[in-house]
């Protein structure tokens, strides 16, 4: 047993896990699964080295969603050390994200400023089905946004809000030929237009599949669908994206949504949709100019494949052959052969189910599946709290009637795993070294910290014949998903380039004021507005005080002249809620109202020098 059991179960002599397994097996008796069940095994075979000694670097970057904290976290693998946080949909007290002018400009693109976000899915741009290290794309379910993170500086550079829909959830990138589009599902169904009419007429509620132009960060087109979209993934041909879709009943309440035995995996035919957009065969909604294609059941742009009800994760196998839809309420996953989708669109197949080549029973609550590049799949079982390793080709043989056992191993993990992810597993380069399982509960795994518990991210070695759990790591609210990239794919800058687009508008403003940011320390007054320009070189600012009048709107712009790696300065203005990061060769600015007469010290909040505490100055506010 891989975890501590709570005392009540210990007293009854039956752990929760034994109880769960007993009931699960009873429920599955006669399905053929019981016979093939391999009990939790001792790890066998050769395994990878987990220890990363002080001074050694990790082999992989992990990009973790911060869930409802709205940020992305960079975690080294296999050490599971948190390396950095990238604020995206949140406000960050360390870097001033959401407070500085430059970050507010990015956030304004998303229709903000919203103080919160709910980030589920970080995914890296690809070229020819391989990570290209350029961008990460992430969703905000809470405020219907999509953001892009530049991987050279690991900062968010664009945020957009997606019109006509509500709650962007599943998000993945086009893999081939390159990430031209970011595909994302809007989950909730709303009246269209959602302007106060049809409030209670559920028959008018709809949602859409969205394709975002990855370079321009604009919505390229939307596809109207039936049901509620959940997760999505793209193929390795550049032809299809596939989304899981629940609520084929089009209901607004839970019993209604549960009525049908089957929901869908919906396939979007990208060349056909692009052709329709080009030919002008679309509609628009309200003020939005985004082309909308009608892809509801029966349309020629989409294919609705019936799968057991309320499917959740959708994961393309790393060999590019299959889409796999995870059953959630069904103990199965559905294997869809992508070449057969070609046949269906060509009119060679009558029944949508003819593209299904396997539907293995895996256990209770399959949510997400990852791949090792050796023909095996790893599926999280939310209810069984296990990862099941199974063989894809054997599962296909079993569906044809062969007596083969496709289950390779079931491994106990922490309670209620959601996503799992293998190293490079969503690309052609799946290397089968590590698997991360993201559990929703940590229960008694860590020191108690009050009623709110951390989640538990577990590292599993999958390089050997059997899976082996090697690390537990607590995580704060709530990593739905992560992705694991070999470090060779990522090249970051050590200091900023002076012409970086992230502070380009500040450079333009300074120029208008006749300022040379790299040397000037000056105050420019324009009516009620005061612009303070200063440089910073450890341990001093280029200005030790400046004077304004009560009520002035003050914009402080700091340019960090230090070019030594890691000498980041800060600027914090006492009692004004003002903070910013200024890394080497960066320019940052912040605007606030000086509404309190008196002396206000500003200081560097980023430890930069032996005299860091002395790195400060005064704002004198005249009454
Ligand atoms: S979802 Cu959370 S466990 Cu938003 Cu990717 Cu599946
Ligand atoms: Cu500059 Cu601390």
mmCIF file with all atom_site columns, N, CA, C and O in Angstrom, residues 446-473:
data_model
loop_
_atom_site.group_PDB
_atom_site.id
_atom_site.type_symbol
_atom_site.label_atom_id
_atom_site.label_alt_id
_atom_site.label_comp_id
_atom_site.label_asym_id
_atom_site.label_entity_id
_atom_site.label_seq_id
_atom_site.pdbx_PDB_ins_code
_atom_site.Cartn_x
_atom_site.Cartn_y
_atom_site.Cartn_z
_atom_site.occupancy
_atom_site.B_iso_or_equiv
_atom_site.pdbx_formal_charge
_atom_site.auth_seq_id
_atom_site.auth_comp_id
_atom_site.auth_asym_id
_atom_site.auth_atom_id
_atom_site.pdbx_PDB_model_num
ATOM 1   N N  . UNK A 1 446 ? 1.036  15.264 3.714   1.00 0.00 ? 446 UNK A N  1
ATOM 2   C CA . UNK A 1 446 ? 1.938  16.335 4.133   1.00 0.00 ? 446 UNK A CA 1
ATOM 3   C C  . UNK A 1 446 ? 1.519  16.839 5.514   1.00 0.00 ? 446 UNK A C  1
ATOM 4   O O  . UNK A 1 446 ? 0.433  16.532 5.982   1.00 0.00 ? 446 UNK A O  1
ATOM 5   N N  . UNK A 1 447 ? 2.378  17.648 6.142   1.00 0.00 ? 447 UNK A N  1
ATOM 6   C CA . UNK A 1 447 ? 2.010  18.273 7.419   1.00 0.00 ? 447 UNK A CA 1
ATOM 7   C C  . UNK A 1 447 ? 0.697  19.023 7.245   1.00 0.00 ? 447 UNK A C  1
ATOM 8   O O  . UNK A 1 447 ? 0.499  19.692 6.230   1.00 0.00 ? 447 UNK A O  1
ATOM 9   N N  . UNK A 1 448 ? -0.205 18.928 8.221   1.00 0.00 ? 448 UNK A N  1
ATOM 10  C CA . UNK A 1 448 ? -1.487 19.620 8.078   1.00 0.00 ? 448 UNK A CA 1
ATOM 11  C C  . UNK A 1 448 ? -1.317 21.140 8.071   1.00 0.00 ? 448 UNK A C  1
ATOM 12  O O  . UNK A 1 448 ? -0.508 21.688 8.818   1.00 0.00 ? 448 UNK A O  1
ATOM 13  N N  . UNK A 1 449 ? -2.034 21.801 7.210   1.00 0.00 ? 449 UNK A N  1
ATOM 14  C CA . UNK A 1 449 ? -1.920 23.258 7.073   1.00 0.00 ? 449 UNK A CA 1
ATOM 15  C C  . UNK A 1 449 ? -3.286 23.931 7.134   1.00 0.00 ? 449 UNK A C  1
ATOM 16  O O  . UNK A 1 449 ? -3.496 24.990 6.553   1.00 0.00 ? 449 UNK A O  1
ATOM 17  N N  . UNK A 1 450 ? -4.227 23.311 7.842   1.00 0.00 ? 450 UNK A N  1
ATOM 18  C CA . UNK A 1 450 ? -5.553 23.906 7.938   1.00 0.00 ? 450 UNK A CA 1
ATOM 19  C C  . UNK A 1 450 ? -6.522 23.194 7.014   1.00 0.00 ? 450 UNK A C  1
ATOM 20  O O  . UNK A 1 450 ? -6.156 22.237 6.336   1.00 0.00 ? 450 UNK A O  1
ATOM 21  N N  . UNK A 1 451 ? -7.781 23.666 7.019   1.00 0.00 ? 451 UNK A N  1
ATOM 22  C CA . UNK A 1 451 ? -8.810 22.976 6.233   1.00 0.00 ? 451 UNK A CA 1
ATOM 23  C C  . UNK A 1 451 ? -8.493 22.922 4.735   1.00 0.00 ? 451 UNK A C  1
ATOM 24  O O  . UNK A 1 451 ? -8.881 21.975 4.054   1.00 0.00 ? 451 UNK A O  1
ATOM 25  N N  . UNK A 1 452 ? -7.843 23.922 4.229   1.00 0.00 ? 452 UNK A N  1
ATOM 26  C CA . UNK A 1 452 ? -7.477 23.898 2.811   1.00 0.00 ? 452 UNK A CA 1
ATOM 27  C C  . UNK A 1 452 ? -6.174 23.120 2.640   1.00 0.00 ? 452 UNK A C  1
ATOM 28  O O  . UNK A 1 452 ? -5.165 23.468 3.256   1.00 0.00 ? 452 UNK A O  1
ATOM 29  N N  . UNK A 1 453 ? -6.229 22.067 1.843   1.00 0.00 ? 453 UNK A N  1
ATOM 30  C CA . UNK A 1 453 ? -5.051 21.225 1.630   1.00 0.00 ? 453 UNK A CA 1
ATOM 31  C C  . UNK A 1 453 ? -4.384 21.576 0.310   1.00 0.00 ? 453 UNK A C  1
ATOM 32  O O  . UNK A 1 453 ? -5.051 22.021 -0.615  1.00 0.00 ? 453 UNK A O  1
ATOM 33  N N  . UNK A 1 454 ? -3.086 21.304 0.236   1.00 0.00 ? 454 UNK A N  1
ATOM 34  C CA . UNK A 1 454 ? -2.466 21.405 -1.092  1.00 0.00 ? 454 UNK A CA 1
ATOM 35  C C  . UNK A 1 454 ? -2.915 20.226 -1.942  1.00 0.00 ? 454 UNK A C  1
ATOM 36  O O  . UNK A 1 454 ? -3.459 19.253 -1.435  1.00 0.00 ? 454 UNK A O  1
ATOM 37  N N  . UNK A 1 455 ? -2.674 20.315 -3.243  1.00 0.00 ? 455 UNK A N  1
ATOM 38  C CA . UNK A 1 455 ? -2.830 19.152 -4.099  1.00 0.00 ? 455 UNK A CA 1
ATOM 39  C C  . UNK A 1 455 ? -1.537 18.347 -4.014  1.00 0.00 ? 455 UNK A C  1
ATOM 40  O O  . UNK A 1 455 ? -0.571 18.791 -3.402  1.00 0.00 ? 455 UNK A O  1
ATOM 41  N N  . UNK A 1 456 ? -1.523 17.196 -4.658  1.00 0.00 ? 456 UNK A N  1
ATOM 42  C CA . UNK A 1 456 ? -0.308 16.383 -4.627  1.00 0.00 ? 456 UNK A CA 1
ATOM 43  C C  . UNK A 1 456 ? 0.090  15.981 -6.036  1.00 0.00 ? 456 UNK A C  1
ATOM 44  O O  . UNK A 1 456 ? -0.637 15.288 -6.731  1.00 0.00 ? 456 UNK A O  1
ATOM 45  N N  . UNK A 1 457 ? 1.278  16.449 -6.449  1.00 0.00 ? 457 UNK A N  1
ATOM 46  C CA . UNK A 1 457 ? 1.812  16.088 -7.762  1.00 0.00 ? 457 UNK A CA 1
ATOM 47  C C  . UNK A 1 457 ? 2.828  14.980 -7.566  1.00 0.00 ? 457 UNK A C  1
ATOM 48  O O  . UNK A 1 457 ? 3.802  15.163 -6.836  1.00 0.00 ? 457 UNK A O  1
ATOM 49  N N  . UNK A 1 458 ? 2.617  13.861 -8.210  1.00 0.00 ? 458 UNK A N  1
ATOM 50  C CA . UNK A 1 458 ? 3.500  12.718 -7.987  1.00 0.00 ? 458 UNK A CA 1
ATOM 51  C C  . UNK A 1 458 ? 4.307  12.408 -9.232  1.00 0.00 ? 458 UNK A C  1
ATOM 52  O O  . UNK A 1 458 ? 3.797  12.440 -10.350 1.00 0.00 ? 458 UNK A O  1
ATOM 53  N N  . UNK A 1 459 ? 5.574  12.113 -8.993  1.00 0.00 ? 459 UNK A N  1
ATOM 54  C CA . UNK A 1 459 ? 6.484  11.780 -10.083 1.00 0.00 ? 459 UNK A CA 1
ATOM 55  C C  . UNK A 1 459 ? 6.638  10.264 -10.142 1.00 0.00 ? 459 UNK A C  1
ATOM 56  O O  . UNK A 1 459 ? 6.910  9.618  -9.120  1.00 0.00 ? 459 UNK A O  1
ATOM 57  N N  . UNK A 1 460 ? 6.452  9.726  -11.328 1.00 0.00 ? 460 UNK A N  1
ATOM 58  C CA . UNK A 1 460 ? 6.502  8.277  -11.517 1.00 0.00 ? 460 UNK A CA 1
ATOM 59  C C  . UNK A 1 460 ? 7.529  7.962  -12.601 1.00 0.00 ? 460 UNK A C  1
ATOM 60  O O  . UNK A 1 460 ? 7.515  8.557  -13.671 1.00 0.00 ? 460 UNK A O  1
ATOM 61  N N  . UNK A 1 461 ? 8.407  7.051  -12.259 1.00 0.00 ? 461 UNK A N  1
ATOM 62  C CA . UNK A 1 461 ? 9.415  6.597  -13.214 1.00 0.00 ? 461 UNK A CA 1
ATOM 63  C C  . UNK A 1 461 ? 8.764  5.549  -14.115 1.00 0.00 ? 461 UNK A C  1
ATOM 64  O O  . UNK A 1 461 ? 8.281  4.522  -13.627 1.00 0.00 ? 461 UNK A O  1
ATOM 65  N N  . UNK A 1 462 ? 8.721  5.803  -15.409 1.00 0.00 ? 462 UNK A N  1
ATOM 66  C CA . UNK A 1 462 ? 8.112  4.825  -16.328 1.00 0.00 ? 462 UNK A CA 1
ATOM 67  C C  . UNK A 1 462 ? 9.151  4.240  -17.287 1.00 0.00 ? 462 UNK A C  1
ATOM 68  O O  . UNK A 1 462 ? 8.809  3.620  -18.286 1.00 0.00 ? 462 UNK A O  1
ATOM 69  N N  . UNK A 1 463 ? 10.434 4.447  -16.953 1.00 0.00 ? 463 UNK A N  1
ATOM 70  C CA . UNK A 1 463 ? 11.470 3.984  -17.889 1.00 0.00 ? 463 UNK A CA 1
ATOM 71  C C  . UNK A 1 463 ? 11.652 2.468  -17.842 1.00 0.00 ? 463 UNK A C  1
ATOM 72  O O  . UNK A 1 463 ? 12.131 1.877  -18.803 1.00 0.00 ? 463 UNK A O  1
ATOM 73  N N  . UNK A 1 464 ? 11.254 1.869  -16.726 1.00 0.00 ? 464 UNK A N  1
ATOM 74  C CA . UNK A 1 464 ? 11.419 0.417  -16.598 1.00 0.00 ? 464 UNK A CA 1
ATOM 75  C C  . UNK A 1 464 ? 10.187 -0.321 -17.086 1.00 0.00 ? 464 UNK A C  1
ATOM 76  O O  . UNK A 1 464 ? 9.283  0.247  -17.689 1.00 0.00 ? 464 UNK A O  1
ATOM 77  N N  . UNK A 1 465 ? 10.148 -1.595 -16.789 1.00 0.00 ? 465 UNK A N  1
ATOM 78  C CA . UNK A 1 465 ? 9.023  -2.433 -17.216 1.00 0.00 ? 465 UNK A CA 1
ATOM 79  C C  . UNK A 1 465 ? 7.761  -2.057 -16.438 1.00 0.00 ? 465 UNK A C  1
ATOM 80  O O  . UNK A 1 465 ? 6.657  -2.131 -16.942 1.00 0.00 ? 465 UNK A O  1
ATOM 81  N N  . UNK A 1 466 ? 7.985  -1.648 -15.166 1.00 0.00 ? 466 UNK A N  1
ATOM 82  C CA . UNK A 1 466 ? 6.836  -1.263 -14.353 1.00 0.00 ? 466 UNK A CA 1
ATOM 83  C C  . UNK A 1 466 ? 6.998  0.174  -13.878 1.00 0.00 ? 466 UNK A C  1
ATOM 84  O O  . UNK A 1 466 ? 8.111  0.690  -13.786 1.00 0.00 ? 466 UNK A O  1
ATOM 85  N N  . UNK A 1 467 ? 5.876  0.786  -13.575 1.00 0.00 ? 467 UNK A N  1
ATOM 86  C CA . UNK A 1 467 ? 5.897  2.158  -13.060 1.00 0.00 ? 467 UNK A CA 1
ATOM 87  C C  . UNK A 1 467 ? 6.347  2.154  -11.608 1.00 0.00 ? 467 UNK A C  1
ATOM 88  O O  . UNK A 1 467 ? 6.031  1.242  -10.849 1.00 0.00 ? 467 UNK A O  1
ATOM 89  N N  . UNK A 1 468 ? 7.072  3.203  -11.231 1.00 0.00 ? 468 UNK A N  1
ATOM 90  C CA . UNK A 1 468 ? 7.506  3.307  -9.847  1.00 0.00 ? 468 UNK A CA 1
ATOM 91  C C  . UNK A 1 468 ? 7.306  4.739  -9.369  1.00 0.00 ? 468 UNK A C  1
ATOM 92  O O  . UNK A 1 468 ? 7.809  5.680  -9.992  1.00 0.00 ? 468 UNK A O  1
ATOM 93  N N  . UNK A 1 469 ? 6.554  4.895  -8.267  1.00 0.00 ? 469 UNK A N  1
ATOM 94  C CA . UNK A 1 469 ? 6.319  6.220  -7.694  1.00 0.00 ? 469 UNK A CA 1
ATOM 95  C C  . UNK A 1 469 ? 7.573  6.656  -6.943  1.00 0.00 ? 469 UNK A C  1
ATOM 96  O O  . UNK A 1 469 ? 8.043  5.953  -6.057  1.00 0.00 ? 469 UNK A O  1
ATOM 97  N N  . UNK A 1 470 ? 8.137  7.829  -7.318  1.00 0.00 ? 470 UNK A N  1
ATOM 98  C CA . UNK A 1 470 ? 9.405  8.217  -6.706  1.00 0.00 ? 470 UNK A CA 1
ATOM 99  C C  . UNK A 1 470 ? 9.356  9.543  -5.950  1.00 0.00 ? 470 UNK A C  1
ATOM 100 O O  . UNK A 1 470 ? 10.302 9.868  -5.238  1.00 0.00 ? 470 UNK A O  1
ATOM 101 N N  . UNK A 1 471 ? 8.303  10.330 -6.115  1.00 0.00 ? 471 UNK A N  1
ATOM 102 C CA . UNK A 1 471 ? 8.317  11.638 -5.447  1.00 0.00 ? 471 UNK A CA 1
ATOM 103 C C  . UNK A 1 471 ? 6.904  12.167 -5.247  1.00 0.00 ? 471 UNK A C  1
ATOM 104 O O  . UNK A 1 471 ? 6.054  12.011 -6.113  1.00 0.00 ? 471 UNK A O  1
ATOM 105 N N  . UNK A 1 472 ? 6.693  12.793 -4.094  1.00 0.00 ? 472 UNK A N  1
ATOM 106 C CA . UNK A 1 472 ? 5.450  13.504 -3.801  1.00 0.00 ? 472 UNK A CA 1
ATOM 107 C C  . UNK A 1 472 ? 5.743  14.986 -3.715  1.00 0.00 ? 472 UNK A C  1
ATOM 108 O O  . UNK A 1 472 ? 6.680  15.377 -3.028  1.00 0.00 ? 472 UNK A O  1
ATOM 109 N N  . UNK A 1 473 ? 4.966  15.803 -4.363  1.00 0.00 ? 473 UNK A N  1
ATOM 110 C CA . UNK A 1 473 ? 5.202  17.241 -4.259  1.00 0.00 ? 473 UNK A CA 1
ATOM 111 C C  . UNK A 1 473 ? 3.903  17.993 -4.073  1.00 0.00 ? 473 UNK A C  1
ATOM 112 O O  . UNK A 1 473 ? 2.985  17.893 -4.881  1.00 0.00 ? 473 UNK A O  1
#
